PDB file of N, CA and C in Angstrom:
ATOM      1  N   UNK A   1       2.960 -10.194   1.517  1.00  0.00           N
ATOM      2  CA  UNK A   1       3.855 -10.458   0.412  1.00  0.00           C
ATOM      3  C   UNK A   1       3.488 -11.794  -0.204  1.00  0.00           C
ATOM      4  N   UNK A   2       2.976 -11.803  -1.432  1.00  0.00           N
ATOM      5  CA  UNK A   2       2.496 -13.043  -2.041  1.00  0.00           C
ATOM      6  C   UNK A   2       3.569 -13.860  -2.766  1.00  0.00           C
ATOM      7  N   UNK A   3       4.833 -13.501  -2.570  1.00  0.00           N
ATOM      8  CA  UNK A   3       5.943 -14.225  -3.201  1.00  0.00           C
ATOM      9  C   UNK A   3       5.857 -14.211  -4.724  1.00  0.00           C
ATOM     10  N   UNK A   4       5.350 -13.144  -5.278  1.00  0.00           N
ATOM     11  CA  UNK A   4       5.323 -12.944  -6.732  1.00  0.00           C
ATOM     12  C   UNK A   4       6.514 -12.064  -7.072  1.00  0.00           C
ATOM     13  N   UNK A   5       7.334 -12.531  -8.009  1.00  0.00           N
ATOM     14  CA  UNK A   5       8.465 -11.697  -8.427  1.00  0.00           C
ATOM     15  C   UNK A   5       8.010 -10.749  -9.525  1.00  0.00           C
ATOM     16  N   UNK A   6       8.129  -9.469  -9.253  1.00  0.00           N
ATOM     17  CA  UNK A   6       7.831  -8.446 -10.256  1.00  0.00           C
ATOM     18  C   UNK A   6       9.168  -7.904 -10.731  1.00  0.00           C
ATOM     19  N   UNK A   7       9.440  -8.045 -12.003  1.00  0.00           N
ATOM     20  CA  UNK A   7      10.686  -7.524 -12.570  1.00  0.00           C
ATOM     21  C   UNK A   7      10.687  -6.007 -12.467  1.00  0.00           C
ATOM     22  N   UNK A   8      11.662  -5.468 -11.759  1.00  0.00           N
ATOM     23  CA  UNK A   8      11.757  -4.015 -11.613  1.00  0.00           C
ATOM     24  C   UNK A   8      11.932  -3.362 -12.974  1.00  0.00           C
ATOM     25  N   UNK A   9      12.759  -3.955 -13.831  1.00  0.00           N
ATOM     26  CA  UNK A   9      12.975  -3.392 -15.172  1.00  0.00           C
ATOM     27  C   UNK A   9      11.675  -3.351 -15.962  1.00  0.00           C
ATOM     28  N   UNK A  10      10.903  -4.440 -15.898  1.00  0.00           N
ATOM     29  CA  UNK A  10       9.625  -4.471 -16.625  1.00  0.00           C
ATOM     30  C   UNK A  10       8.636  -3.478 -16.024  1.00  0.00           C
ATOM     31  N   UNK A  11       8.625  -3.384 -14.692  1.00  0.00           N
ATOM     32  CA  UNK A  11       7.720  -2.433 -14.041  1.00  0.00           C
ATOM     33  C   UNK A  11       8.035  -1.011 -14.494  1.00  0.00           C
ATOM     34  N   UNK A  12       9.307  -0.664 -14.515  1.00  0.00           N
ATOM     35  CA  UNK A  12       9.682   0.695 -14.943  1.00  0.00           C
ATOM     36  C   UNK A  12       9.382   0.922 -16.421  1.00  0.00           C
ATOM     37  N   UNK A  13       9.510  -0.105 -17.247  1.00  0.00           N
ATOM     38  CA  UNK A  13       9.246   0.079 -18.676  1.00  0.00           C
ATOM     39  C   UNK A  13       7.753   0.217 -18.968  1.00  0.00           C
ATOM     40  N   UNK A  14       6.902  -0.246 -18.028  1.00  0.00           N
ATOM     41  CA  UNK A  14       5.457  -0.222 -18.255  1.00  0.00           C
ATOM     42  C   UNK A  14       4.738   0.911 -17.533  1.00  0.00           C
ATOM     43  N   UNK A  15       5.404   1.552 -16.601  1.00  0.00           N
ATOM     44  CA  UNK A  15       4.734   2.568 -15.791  1.00  0.00           C
ATOM     45  C   UNK A  15       4.465   3.830 -16.610  1.00  0.00           C
ATOM     46  N   UNK A  16       3.313   4.421 -16.359  1.00  0.00           N
ATOM     47  CA  UNK A  16       2.978   5.720 -16.952  1.00  0.00           C
ATOM     48  C   UNK A  16       2.862   6.684 -15.781  1.00  0.00           C
ATOM     49  N   UNK A  17       3.899   7.482 -15.561  1.00  0.00           N
ATOM     50  CA  UNK A  17       3.871   8.387 -14.405  1.00  0.00           C
ATOM     51  C   UNK A  17       2.738   9.395 -14.490  1.00  0.00           C
ATOM     52  N   UNK A  18       2.127   9.647 -13.354  1.00  0.00           N
ATOM     53  CA  UNK A  18       1.109  10.676 -13.251  1.00  0.00           C
ATOM     54  C   UNK A  18       1.826  12.018 -13.297  1.00  0.00           C
ATOM     55  N   UNK A  19       1.405  12.886 -14.171  1.00  0.00           N
ATOM     56  CA  UNK A  19       2.080  14.173 -14.334  1.00  0.00           C
ATOM     57  C   UNK A  19       1.770  15.159 -13.221  1.00  0.00           C
ATOM     58  N   UNK A  20       0.732  14.884 -12.449  1.00  0.00           N
ATOM     59  CA  UNK A  20       0.355  15.783 -11.365  1.00  0.00           C
ATOM     60  C   UNK A  20       1.433  15.750 -10.290  1.00  0.00           C
ATOM     61  N   UNK A  21       1.941  16.894  -9.941  1.00  0.00           N
ATOM     62  CA  UNK A  21       2.961  16.990  -8.897  1.00  0.00           C
ATOM     63  C   UNK A  21       2.301  17.115  -7.538  1.00  0.00           C
ATOM     64  N   UNK A  22       2.820  16.402  -6.581  1.00  0.00           N
ATOM     65  CA  UNK A  22       2.298  16.448  -5.222  1.00  0.00           C
ATOM     66  C   UNK A  22       3.355  17.019  -4.304  1.00  0.00           C
ATOM     67  N   UNK A  23       2.973  17.950  -3.471  1.00  0.00           N
ATOM     68  CA  UNK A  23       3.877  18.535  -2.485  1.00  0.00           C
ATOM     69  C   UNK A  23       3.831  17.667  -1.228  1.00  0.00           C
ATOM     70  N   UNK A  24       4.637  16.603  -1.233  1.00  0.00           N
ATOM     71  CA  UNK A  24       4.617  15.647  -0.125  1.00  0.00           C
ATOM     72  C   UNK A  24       5.058  16.280   1.186  1.00  0.00           C
ATOM     73  N   UNK A  25       5.971  17.227   1.139  1.00  0.00           N
ATOM     74  CA  UNK A  25       6.434  17.875   2.371  1.00  0.00           C
ATOM     75  C   UNK A  25       5.264  18.530   3.096  1.00  0.00           C
ATOM     76  N   UNK A  26       4.396  19.201   2.358  1.00  0.00           N
ATOM     77  CA  UNK A  26       3.269  19.866   3.016  1.00  0.00           C
ATOM     78  C   UNK A  26       2.272  18.846   3.577  1.00  0.00           C
ATOM     79  N   UNK A  27       2.157  17.687   2.929  1.00  0.00           N
ATOM     80  CA  UNK A  27       1.249  16.646   3.418  1.00  0.00           C
ATOM     81  C   UNK A  27       1.776  16.053   4.722  1.00  0.00           C
ATOM     82  N   UNK A  28       3.065  15.713   4.738  1.00  0.00           N
ATOM     83  CA  UNK A  28       3.621  15.045   5.910  1.00  0.00           C
ATOM     84  C   UNK A  28       3.966  15.995   7.045  1.00  0.00           C
ATOM     85  N   UNK A  29       3.941  17.291   6.792  1.00  0.00           N
ATOM     86  CA  UNK A  29       4.184  18.261   7.854  1.00  0.00           C
ATOM     87  C   UNK A  29       2.903  18.697   8.547  1.00  0.00           C
ATOM     88  N   UNK A  30       1.775  18.146   8.123  1.00  0.00           N
ATOM     89  CA  UNK A  30       0.503  18.468   8.764  1.00  0.00           C
ATOM     90  C   UNK A  30       0.543  17.989  10.214  1.00  0.00           C
ATOM     91  N   UNK A  31      -0.114  18.730  11.087  1.00  0.00           N
ATOM     92  CA  UNK A  31      -0.162  18.318  12.493  1.00  0.00           C
ATOM     93  C   UNK A  31      -0.893  16.984  12.643  1.00  0.00           C
ATOM     94  N   UNK A  32      -1.910  16.782  11.824  1.00  0.00           N
ATOM     95  CA  UNK A  32      -2.660  15.530  11.888  1.00  0.00           C
ATOM     96  C   UNK A  32      -2.732  14.937  10.484  1.00  0.00           C
ATOM     97  N   UNK A  33      -2.020  13.846  10.295  1.00  0.00           N
ATOM     98  CA  UNK A  33      -2.044  13.145   9.019  1.00  0.00           C
ATOM     99  C   UNK A  33      -3.252  12.217   9.040  1.00  0.00           C
ATOM    100  N   UNK A  34      -4.195  12.452   8.155  1.00  0.00           N
ATOM    101  CA  UNK A  34      -5.429  11.672   8.140  1.00  0.00           C
ATOM    102  C   UNK A  34      -5.435  10.680   6.985  1.00  0.00           C
ATOM    103  N   UNK A  35      -6.314   9.696   7.093  1.00  0.00           N
ATOM    104  CA  UNK A  35      -6.437   8.744   5.998  1.00  0.00           C
ATOM    105  C   UNK A  35      -6.967   9.431   4.745  1.00  0.00           C
ATOM    106  N   UNK A  36      -7.769  10.460   4.907  1.00  0.00           N
ATOM    107  CA  UNK A  36      -8.261  11.199   3.733  1.00  0.00           C
ATOM    108  C   UNK A  36      -7.105  11.874   3.005  1.00  0.00           C
ATOM    109  N   UNK A  37      -6.166  12.447   3.763  1.00  0.00           N
ATOM    110  CA  UNK A  37      -4.980  13.037   3.131  1.00  0.00           C
ATOM    111  C   UNK A  37      -4.217  11.971   2.356  1.00  0.00           C
ATOM    112  N   UNK A  38      -4.058  10.798   2.953  1.00  0.00           N
ATOM    113  CA  UNK A  38      -3.352   9.717   2.267  1.00  0.00           C
ATOM    114  C   UNK A  38      -4.102   9.295   1.008  1.00  0.00           C
ATOM    115  N   UNK A  39      -5.401   9.013   1.151  1.00  0.00           N
ATOM    116  CA  UNK A  39      -6.201   8.543   0.017  1.00  0.00           C
ATOM    117  C   UNK A  39      -6.207   9.541  -1.138  1.00  0.00           C
ATOM    118  N   UNK A  40      -6.247  10.817  -0.814  1.00  0.00           N
ATOM    119  CA  UNK A  40      -6.358  11.844  -1.844  1.00  0.00           C
ATOM    120  C   UNK A  40      -5.021  12.278  -2.441  1.00  0.00           C
ATOM    121  N   UNK A  41      -3.914  11.928  -1.788  1.00  0.00           N
ATOM    122  CA  UNK A  41      -2.633  12.473  -2.232  1.00  0.00           C
ATOM    123  C   UNK A  41      -1.523  11.462  -2.472  1.00  0.00           C
ATOM    124  N   UNK A  42      -1.629  10.282  -1.910  1.00  0.00           N
ATOM    125  CA  UNK A  42      -0.551   9.305  -2.030  1.00  0.00           C
ATOM    126  C   UNK A  42      -0.992   8.198  -2.983  1.00  0.00           C
ATOM    127  N   UNK A  43      -0.174   7.933  -3.961  1.00  0.00           N
ATOM    128  CA  UNK A  43      -0.477   6.886  -4.938  1.00  0.00           C
ATOM    129  C   UNK A  43       0.825   6.216  -5.361  1.00  0.00           C
ATOM    130  N   UNK A  44       0.690   5.086  -5.988  1.00  0.00           N
ATOM    131  CA  UNK A  44       1.830   4.384  -6.550  1.00  0.00           C
ATOM    132  C   UNK A  44       1.527   4.181  -8.027  1.00  0.00           C
ATOM    133  N   UNK A  45       2.228   4.910  -8.877  1.00  0.00           N
ATOM    134  CA  UNK A  45       1.970   4.840 -10.311  1.00  0.00           C
ATOM    135  C   UNK A  45       2.240   3.453 -10.896  1.00  0.00           C
ATOM    136  N   UNK A  46       3.005   2.619 -10.197  1.00  0.00           N
ATOM    137  CA  UNK A  46       3.260   1.262 -10.678  1.00  0.00           C
ATOM    138  C   UNK A  46       2.012   0.383 -10.589  1.00  0.00           C
ATOM    139  N   UNK A  47       1.073   0.717  -9.704  1.00  0.00           N
ATOM    140  CA  UNK A  47      -0.068  -0.168  -9.487  1.00  0.00           C
ATOM    141  C   UNK A  47      -0.847  -0.457 -10.768  1.00  0.00           C
ATOM    142  N   UNK A  48      -1.068   0.514 -11.607  1.00  0.00           N
ATOM    143  CA  UNK A  48      -1.891   0.300 -12.809  1.00  0.00           C
ATOM    144  C   UNK A  48      -1.288  -0.799 -13.683  1.00  0.00           C
ATOM    145  N   UNK A  49      -0.021  -0.665 -14.037  1.00  0.00           N
ATOM    146  CA  UNK A  49       0.584  -1.644 -14.948  1.00  0.00           C
ATOM    147  C   UNK A  49       0.893  -2.968 -14.254  1.00  0.00           C
ATOM    148  N   UNK A  50       1.337  -2.920 -13.004  1.00  0.00           N
ATOM    149  CA  UNK A  50       1.665  -4.165 -12.293  1.00  0.00           C
ATOM    150  C   UNK A  50       0.396  -4.948 -11.976  1.00  0.00           C
ATOM    151  N   UNK A  51      -0.660  -4.261 -11.540  1.00  0.00           N
ATOM    152  CA  UNK A  51      -1.925  -4.956 -11.261  1.00  0.00           C
ATOM    153  C   UNK A  51      -2.510  -5.568 -12.530  1.00  0.00           C
ATOM    154  N   UNK A  52      -2.310  -4.924 -13.671  1.00  0.00           N
ATOM    155  CA  UNK A  52      -2.797  -5.492 -14.934  1.00  0.00           C
ATOM    156  C   UNK A  52      -2.075  -6.802 -15.240  1.00  0.00           C
ATOM    157  N   UNK A  53      -0.810  -6.864 -14.900  1.00  0.00           N
ATOM    158  CA  UNK A  53      -0.021  -8.070 -15.152  1.00  0.00           C
ATOM    159  C   UNK A  53      -0.240  -9.132 -14.069  1.00  0.00           C
ATOM    160  N   UNK A  54      -0.470  -8.681 -12.842  1.00  0.00           N
ATOM    161  CA  UNK A  54      -0.646  -9.592 -11.710  1.00  0.00           C
ATOM    162  C   UNK A  54      -1.930  -9.218 -10.958  1.00  0.00           C
ATOM    163  N   UNK A  55      -3.093  -9.624 -11.455  1.00  0.00           N
ATOM    164  CA  UNK A  55      -4.371  -9.254 -10.831  1.00  0.00           C
ATOM    165  C   UNK A  55      -4.487  -9.677  -9.365  1.00  0.00           C
ATOM    166  N   UNK A  56      -3.767 -10.711  -8.965  1.00  0.00           N
ATOM    167  CA  UNK A  56      -3.804 -11.148  -7.568  1.00  0.00           C
ATOM    168  C   UNK A  56      -3.381 -10.014  -6.637  1.00  0.00           C
ATOM    169  N   UNK A  57      -2.455  -9.175  -7.059  1.00  0.00           N
ATOM    170  CA  UNK A  57      -2.004  -8.071  -6.216  1.00  0.00           C
ATOM    171  C   UNK A  57      -3.131  -7.067  -5.976  1.00  0.00           C
ATOM    172  N   UNK A  58      -3.907  -6.792  -7.008  1.00  0.00           N
ATOM    173  CA  UNK A  58      -5.064  -5.903  -6.851  1.00  0.00           C
ATOM    174  C   UNK A  58      -6.087  -6.547  -5.912  1.00  0.00           C
ATOM    175  N   UNK A  59      -6.249  -7.865  -6.001  1.00  0.00           N
ATOM    176  CA  UNK A  59      -7.181  -8.569  -5.113  1.00  0.00           C
ATOM    177  C   UNK A  59      -6.719  -8.476  -3.656  1.00  0.00           C
ATOM    178  N   UNK A  60      -5.428  -8.600  -3.429  1.00  0.00           N
ATOM    179  CA  UNK A  60      -4.897  -8.503  -2.063  1.00  0.00           C
ATOM    180  C   UNK A  60      -5.141  -7.103  -1.514  1.00  0.00           C
ATOM    181  N   UNK A  61      -4.893  -6.093  -2.321  1.00  0.00           N
ATOM    182  CA  UNK A  61      -5.144  -4.718  -1.878  1.00  0.00           C
ATOM    183  C   UNK A  61      -6.626  -4.544  -1.536  1.00  0.00           C
ATOM    184  N   UNK A  62      -7.496  -5.036  -2.387  1.00  0.00           N
ATOM    185  CA  UNK A  62      -8.935  -4.928  -2.142  1.00  0.00           C
ATOM    186  C   UNK A  62      -9.335  -5.691  -0.882  1.00  0.00           C
ATOM    187  N   UNK A  63      -8.740  -6.841  -0.671  1.00  0.00           N
ATOM    188  CA  UNK A  63      -9.036  -7.628   0.533  1.00  0.00           C
ATOM    189  C   UNK A  63      -8.638  -6.855   1.784  1.00  0.00           C
ATOM    190  N   UNK A  64      -7.475  -6.218   1.762  1.00  0.00           N
ATOM    191  CA  UNK A  64      -7.052  -5.413   2.913  1.00  0.00           C
ATOM    192  C   UNK A  64      -8.082  -4.325   3.215  1.00  0.00           C
ATOM    193  N   UNK A  65      -8.538  -3.649   2.163  1.00  0.00           N
ATOM    194  CA  UNK A  65      -9.536  -2.586   2.357  1.00  0.00           C
ATOM    195  C   UNK A  65     -10.855  -3.156   2.876  1.00  0.00           C
ATOM    196  N   UNK A  66     -11.281  -4.290   2.321  1.00  0.00           N
ATOM    197  CA  UNK A  66     -12.522  -4.923   2.770  1.00  0.00           C
ATOM    198  C   UNK A  66     -12.416  -5.420   4.214  1.00  0.00           C
ATOM    199  N   UNK A  67     -11.207  -5.751   4.637  1.00  0.00           N
ATOM    200  CA  UNK A  67     -10.984  -6.221   6.008  1.00  0.00           C
ATOM    201  C   UNK A  67     -10.847  -5.071   6.998  1.00  0.00           C
ATOM    202  N   UNK A  68     -10.892  -3.836   6.514  1.00  0.00           N
ATOM    203  CA  UNK A  68     -10.865  -2.705   7.427  1.00  0.00           C
ATOM    204  C   UNK A  68      -9.643  -1.820   7.361  1.00  0.00           C
ATOM    205  N   UNK A  69      -8.750  -2.046   6.396  1.00  0.00           N
ATOM    206  CA  UNK A  69      -7.610  -1.141   6.249  1.00  0.00           C
ATOM    207  C   UNK A  69      -8.130   0.253   5.905  1.00  0.00           C
ATOM    208  N   UNK A  70      -7.575   1.250   6.537  1.00  0.00           N
ATOM    209  CA  UNK A  70      -7.960   2.629   6.251  1.00  0.00           C
ATOM    210  C   UNK A  70      -7.306   3.126   4.972  1.00  0.00           C
ATOM    211  N   UNK A  71      -6.185   2.504   4.627  1.00  0.00           N
ATOM    212  CA  UNK A  71      -5.412   2.880   3.446  1.00  0.00           C
ATOM    213  C   UNK A  71      -4.593   1.665   3.044  1.00  0.00           C
ATOM    214  N   UNK A  72      -4.409   1.471   1.750  1.00  0.00           N
ATOM    215  CA  UNK A  72      -3.610   0.355   1.261  1.00  0.00           C
ATOM    216  C   UNK A  72      -2.884   0.782   0.003  1.00  0.00           C
ATOM    217  N   UNK A  73      -1.683   0.244  -0.172  1.00  0.00           N
ATOM    218  CA  UNK A  73      -0.863   0.624  -1.319  1.00  0.00           C
ATOM    219  C   UNK A  73       0.147  -0.478  -1.597  1.00  0.00           C
ATOM    220  N   UNK A  74       0.544  -0.604  -2.853  1.00  0.00           N
ATOM    221  CA  UNK A  74       1.640  -1.497  -3.189  1.00  0.00           C
ATOM    222  C   UNK A  74       2.938  -0.781  -2.847  1.00  0.00           C
ATOM    223  N   UNK A  75       3.886  -1.523  -2.342  1.00  0.00           N
ATOM    224  CA  UNK A  75       5.179  -0.952  -1.985  1.00  0.00           C
ATOM    225  C   UNK A  75       6.115  -1.001  -3.187  1.00  0.00           C
ATOM    226  N   UNK A  76       6.656   0.140  -3.573  1.00  0.00           N
ATOM    227  CA  UNK A  76       7.603   0.205  -4.688  1.00  0.00           C
ATOM    228  C   UNK A  76       7.016  -0.357  -5.960  1.00  0.00           C
ATOM    229  N   UNK A  77       7.834  -1.153  -6.674  1.00  0.00           N
ATOM    230  CA  UNK A  77       7.371  -1.749  -7.925  1.00  0.00           C
ATOM    231  C   UNK A  77       6.735  -3.120  -7.690  1.00  0.00           C
ATOM    232  N   UNK A  78       6.511  -3.472  -6.432  1.00  0.00           N
ATOM    233  CA  UNK A  78       5.792  -4.690  -6.092  1.00  0.00           C
ATOM    234  C   UNK A  78       6.739  -5.803  -5.659  1.00  0.00           C
ATOM    235  N   UNK A  79       6.244  -6.797  -5.072  1.00  0.00           N
ATOM    236  CA  UNK A  79       4.851  -7.187  -5.034  1.00  0.00           C
ATOM    237  C   UNK A  79       4.219  -7.085  -3.645  1.00  0.00           C
ATOM    238  N   UNK A  80       4.904  -6.469  -2.697  1.00  0.00           N
ATOM    239  CA  UNK A  80       4.327  -6.327  -1.358  1.00  0.00           C
ATOM    240  C   UNK A  80       3.208  -5.292  -1.363  1.00  0.00           C
ATOM    241  N   UNK A  81       2.145  -5.612  -0.630  1.00  0.00           N
ATOM    242  CA  UNK A  81       1.014  -4.706  -0.464  1.00  0.00           C
ATOM    243  C   UNK A  81       0.862  -4.482   1.039  1.00  0.00           C
ATOM    244  N   UNK A  82       0.665  -3.236   1.430  1.00  0.00           N
ATOM    245  CA  UNK A  82       0.481  -2.973   2.859  1.00  0.00           C
ATOM    246  C   UNK A  82      -0.838  -2.263   3.099  1.00  0.00           C
ATOM    247  N   UNK A  83      -1.318  -2.403   4.323  1.00  0.00           N
ATOM    248  CA  UNK A  83      -2.534  -1.721   4.748  1.00  0.00           C
ATOM    249  C   UNK A  83      -2.281  -1.054   6.080  1.00  0.00           C
ATOM    250  N   UNK A  84      -2.927   0.075   6.297  1.00  0.00           N
ATOM    251  CA  UNK A  84      -2.855   0.780   7.573  1.00  0.00           C
ATOM    252  C   UNK A  84      -4.180   0.577   8.297  1.00  0.00           C
ATOM    253  N   UNK A  85      -4.087   0.164   9.543  1.00  0.00           N
ATOM    254  CA  UNK A  85      -5.269  -0.147  10.346  1.00  0.00           C
ATOM    255  C   UNK A  85      -5.269   0.698  11.610  1.00  0.00           C
ATOM    256  N   UNK A  86      -6.442   1.049  12.075  1.00  0.00           N
ATOM    257  CA  UNK A  86      -6.557   1.815  13.319  1.00  0.00           C
ATOM    258  C   UNK A  86      -6.672   0.908  14.533  1.00  0.00           C
ATOM    259  N   UNK A  87      -6.908  -0.378  14.300  1.00  0.00           N
ATOM    260  CA  UNK A  87      -7.127  -1.313  15.391  1.00  0.00           C
ATOM    261  C   UNK A  87      -6.286  -2.570  15.156  1.00  0.00           C
ATOM    262  N   UNK A  88      -5.526  -2.949  16.168  1.00  0.00           N
ATOM    263  CA  UNK A  88      -4.635  -4.104  16.058  1.00  0.00           C
ATOM    264  C   UNK A  88      -5.400  -5.398  15.803  1.00  0.00           C
ATOM    265  N   UNK A  89      -6.554  -5.570  16.423  1.00  0.00           N
ATOM    266  CA  UNK A  89      -7.342  -6.793  16.230  1.00  0.00           C
ATOM    267  C   UNK A  89      -7.828  -6.916  14.794  1.00  0.00           C
ATOM    268  N   UNK A  90      -8.224  -5.803  14.191  1.00  0.00           N
ATOM    269  CA  UNK A  90      -8.655  -5.819  12.788  1.00  0.00           C
ATOM    270  C   UNK A  90      -7.472  -6.167  11.893  1.00  0.00           C
ATOM    271  N   UNK A  91      -6.307  -5.637  12.216  1.00  0.00           N
ATOM    272  CA  UNK A  91      -5.101  -5.940  11.432  1.00  0.00           C
ATOM    273  C   UNK A  91      -4.772  -7.431  11.509  1.00  0.00           C
ATOM    274  N   UNK A  92      -4.851  -8.012  12.713  1.00  0.00           N
ATOM    275  CA  UNK A  92      -4.575  -9.445  12.855  1.00  0.00           C
ATOM    276  C   UNK A  92      -5.617 -10.288  12.116  1.00  0.00           C
ATOM    277  N   UNK A  93      -6.851  -9.835  12.113  1.00  0.00           N
ATOM    278  CA  UNK A  93      -7.900 -10.541  11.377  1.00  0.00           C
ATOM    279  C   UNK A  93      -7.602 -10.529   9.875  1.00  0.00           C
ATOM    280  N   UNK A  94      -7.163  -9.388   9.380  1.00  0.00           N
ATOM    281  CA  UNK A  94      -6.805  -9.280   7.951  1.00  0.00           C
ATOM    282  C   UNK A  94      -5.610 -10.181   7.640  1.00  0.00           C
ATOM    283  N   UNK A  95      -4.621 -10.185   8.524  1.00  0.00           N
ATOM    284  CA  UNK A  95      -3.445 -11.034   8.318  1.00  0.00           C
ATOM    285  C   UNK A  95      -3.836 -12.511   8.295  1.00  0.00           C
ATOM    286  N   UNK A  96      -4.779 -12.877   9.141  1.00  0.00           N
ATOM    287  CA  UNK A  96      -5.258 -14.261   9.160  1.00  0.00           C
ATOM    288  C   UNK A  96      -5.954 -14.607   7.851  1.00  0.00           C
ATOM    289  N   UNK A  97      -6.769 -13.677   7.367  1.00  0.00           N
ATOM    290  CA  UNK A  97      -7.481 -13.909   6.100  1.00  0.00           C
ATOM    291  C   UNK A  97      -6.486 -14.061   4.938  1.00  0.00           C
ATOM    292  N   UNK A  98      -5.351 -13.372   5.026  1.00  0.00           N
ATOM    293  CA  UNK A  98      -4.347 -13.412   3.962  1.00  0.00           C
ATOM    294  C   UNK A  98      -3.174 -14.330   4.327  1.00  0.00           C
ATOM    295  N   UNK A  99      -3.387 -15.255   5.241  1.00  0.00           N
ATOM    296  CA  UNK A  99      -2.291 -16.073   5.760  1.00  0.00           C
ATOM    297  C   UNK A  99      -1.682 -17.027   4.732  1.00  0.00           C
ATOM    298  N   UNK A 100      -2.338 -17.255   3.615  1.00  0.00           N
ATOM    299  CA  UNK A 100      -1.734 -18.114   2.593  1.00  0.00           C
ATOM    300  C   UNK A 100      -0.545 -17.414   1.933  1.00  0.00           C
ATOM    301  N   UNK A 101      -0.431 -16.115   2.159  1.00  0.00           N
ATOM    302  CA  UNK A 101       0.728 -15.339   1.716  1.00  0.00           C
ATOM    303  C   UNK A 101       1.548 -15.022   2.968  1.00  0.00           C
ATOM    304  N   UNK A 102       2.664 -14.382   2.802  1.00  0.00           N
ATOM    305  CA  UNK A 102       3.409 -13.920   3.970  1.00  0.00           C
ATOM    306  C   UNK A 102       2.739 -12.639   4.445  1.00  0.00           C
ATOM    307  N   UNK A 103       2.050 -12.724   5.567  1.00  0.00           N
ATOM    308  CA  UNK A 103       1.326 -11.570   6.109  1.00  0.00           C
ATOM    309  C   UNK A 103       1.891 -11.239   7.481  1.00  0.00           C
ATOM    310  N   UNK A 104       2.183  -9.986   7.699  1.00  0.00           N
ATOM    311  CA  UNK A 104       2.778  -9.529   8.940  1.00  0.00           C
ATOM    312  C   UNK A 104       1.968  -8.371   9.514  1.00  0.00           C
ATOM    313  N   UNK A 105       1.886  -8.303  10.818  1.00  0.00           N
ATOM    314  CA  UNK A 105       1.297  -7.147  11.483  1.00  0.00           C
ATOM    315  C   UNK A 105       2.434  -6.436  12.193  1.00  0.00           C
ATOM    316  N   UNK A 106       2.590  -5.166  11.901  1.00  0.00           N
ATOM    317  CA  UNK A 106       3.643  -4.349  12.509  1.00  0.00           C
ATOM    318  C   UNK A 106       2.981  -3.243  13.311  1.00  0.00           C
ATOM    319  N   UNK A 107       3.591  -2.901  14.403  1.00  0.00           N
ATOM    320  CA  UNK A 107       3.060  -1.819  15.226  1.00  0.00           C
ATOM    321  C   UNK A 107       3.728  -0.508  14.841  1.00  0.00           C
ATOM    322  N   UNK A 108       2.981   0.557  15.038  1.00  0.00           N
ATOM    323  CA  UNK A 108       3.494   1.896  14.795  1.00  0.00           C
ATOM    324  C   UNK A 108       4.575   2.213  15.823  1.00  0.00           C
ATOM    325  N   UNK A 109       5.617   2.843  15.359  1.00  0.00           N
ATOM    326  CA  UNK A 109       6.665   3.288  16.268  1.00  0.00           C
ATOM    327  C   UNK A 109       6.690   4.815  16.223  1.00  0.00           C
ATOM    328  N   UNK A 110       6.578   5.419  17.371  1.00  0.00           N
ATOM    329  CA  UNK A 110       6.602   6.874  17.452  1.00  0.00           C
ATOM    330  C   UNK A 110       7.995   7.318  17.894  1.00  0.00           C
ATOM    331  N   UNK A 111       8.590   8.175  17.092  1.00  0.00           N
ATOM    332  CA  UNK A 111       9.910   8.702  17.430  1.00  0.00           C
ATOM    333  C   UNK A 111       9.748   9.915  18.320  1.00  0.00           C
ATOM    334  N   UNK A 112      10.603  10.044  19.294  1.00  0.00           N
ATOM    335  CA  UNK A 112      10.536  11.192  20.197  1.00  0.00           C
ATOM    336  C   UNK A 112      11.695  12.128  19.952  1.00  0.00           C
TER     337      UNK A 112
END
């Protein structure tokens, strides 16, 4: 979280929704959710307009990917960016590289 305030009202006024409909239920009901499924099906339509206004957010997303994130996305209308990692050490390394911002490493929780 780079402590950039993104106006939700401005984000909504600038977003151009993708008209393609995605059946998220079928994606998340897969026995094995893969990074390819995420990359090919999950997007945040706010990224185009928000990244144009705040290029640093696009840089943070790119840094996460370059540091080994399997998938990265902006959360909501911004400005938090998250990355999914397969290895905790790689995640901590990415957090260290982005430590000038508020960077957190969270562990996966499996519900039973």
